[in-house]
Coordinates of C-alpha atoms in Angstrom, one line a residue:
M1 CA -3.0 10.2 -68.7
R2 CA -4.7 10.6 -65.3
L3 CA -8.0 12.5 -65.0
S4 CA -6.3 15.0 -62.6
E5 CA -3.9 16.0 -65.3
L6 CA -6.7 17.1 -67.6
G7 CA -8.1 19.6 -65.0
G8 CA -6.7 23.0 -65.9
K9 CA -6.3 22.5 -69.7
E10 CA -8.0 24.9 -72.0
I11 CA -10.1 23.6 -74.9
I12 CA -9.3 25.1 -78.2
G13 CA -11.3 24.6 -81.5
L14 CA -8.9 23.6 -84.4
D15 CA -11.0 25.2 -87.1
T16 CA -11.4 28.7 -85.4
G17 CA -8.6 28.8 -82.9
E18 CA -11.3 29.9 -80.4
R19 CA -10.9 29.2 -76.8
M20 CA -14.0 27.1 -75.9
G21 CA -13.5 26.6 -72.2
V22 CA -11.5 24.9 -69.6
I23 CA -11.8 21.2 -68.7
S24 CA -12.0 22.0 -65.0
D25 CA -15.2 24.0 -65.7
S26 CA -16.8 21.2 -67.6
D27 CA -18.4 17.8 -67.0
L28 CA -17.1 14.4 -68.3
V29 CA -19.4 11.6 -69.4
I30 CA -17.7 8.4 -68.3
H31 CA -18.8 4.9 -69.6
A32 CA -19.9 3.0 -66.4
E33 CA -18.7 -0.4 -67.4
N34 CA -15.1 0.3 -68.6
G35 CA -14.4 3.8 -67.2
S36 CA -13.5 5.4 -70.6
I37 CA -14.5 9.0 -71.2
Q38 CA -17.2 9.4 -73.8
S39 CA -17.5 13.1 -74.0
I40 CA -16.8 16.5 -72.5
I41 CA -19.8 18.8 -71.7
L42 CA -18.9 22.5 -71.6
P43 CA -21.5 24.5 -69.7
G44 CA -23.3 27.3 -71.5
S45 CA -22.6 30.7 -70.0
S46 CA -22.8 34.4 -70.7
F47 CA -20.1 37.0 -70.4
F48 CA -20.1 38.0 -66.7
G49 CA -23.8 37.4 -66.6
F50 CA -24.5 39.8 -69.4
G51 CA -26.0 38.8 -72.8
K52 CA -27.6 35.7 -74.0
K53 CA -26.6 32.4 -72.4
R54 CA -25.3 29.9 -74.8
E55 CA -26.4 26.2 -74.7
D56 CA -24.1 23.4 -73.4
L57 CA -21.7 22.1 -75.9
V58 CA -21.1 18.3 -76.0
I59 CA -17.7 17.3 -77.3
P60 CA -17.4 13.7 -78.3
W61 CA -14.1 12.2 -77.1
N62 CA -13.2 11.2 -80.6
S63 CA -13.2 14.9 -81.6
I64 CA -10.0 15.5 -79.6
V65 CA -7.1 15.9 -82.1
K66 CA -4.2 16.5 -79.5
I67 CA -3.8 16.8 -75.8
G68 CA -0.8 19.0 -75.0
P69 CA 0.7 20.2 -71.8
D70 CA -1.6 23.3 -71.6
M71 CA -4.5 22.7 -73.9
V72 CA -6.7 20.2 -75.7
I73 CA -7.2 20.8 -79.4
I74 CA -10.6 19.6 -80.7
Q75 CA -12.2 19.5 -84.2
L76 CA -15.9 19.4 -84.3
N77 CA -17.7 18.7 -87.5
Q78 CA -20.4 21.2 -88.7
Q79 CA -23.3 18.8 -87.9
E80 CA -22.2 18.4 -84.3
T81 CA -21.8 22.1 -83.8
Q82 CA -25.3 22.9 -85.3
A83 CA -26.9 20.2 -83.3
S84 CA -25.6 21.4 -80.0
Q85 CA -26.8 25.0 -80.8
K86 CA -30.4 24.0 -81.4

């Protein structure tokens, strides 16, 4: 799969079914030596500038369960979720 094909896909959490973001709005951490993707960083944001801004969420590449035509399904374990919220 090409990086350009990931662009508009939504990121959905498997446990909650929650839409977490879109890959085109996120950053990718790419290994400099072999070019593999290590993680996706979803930027923290608030709802139309209102409310409390959430922290950035780092999604390790190995947390991806399935990449479909329109979405990427991820499963984060509880420790990763709690660590990113601190």
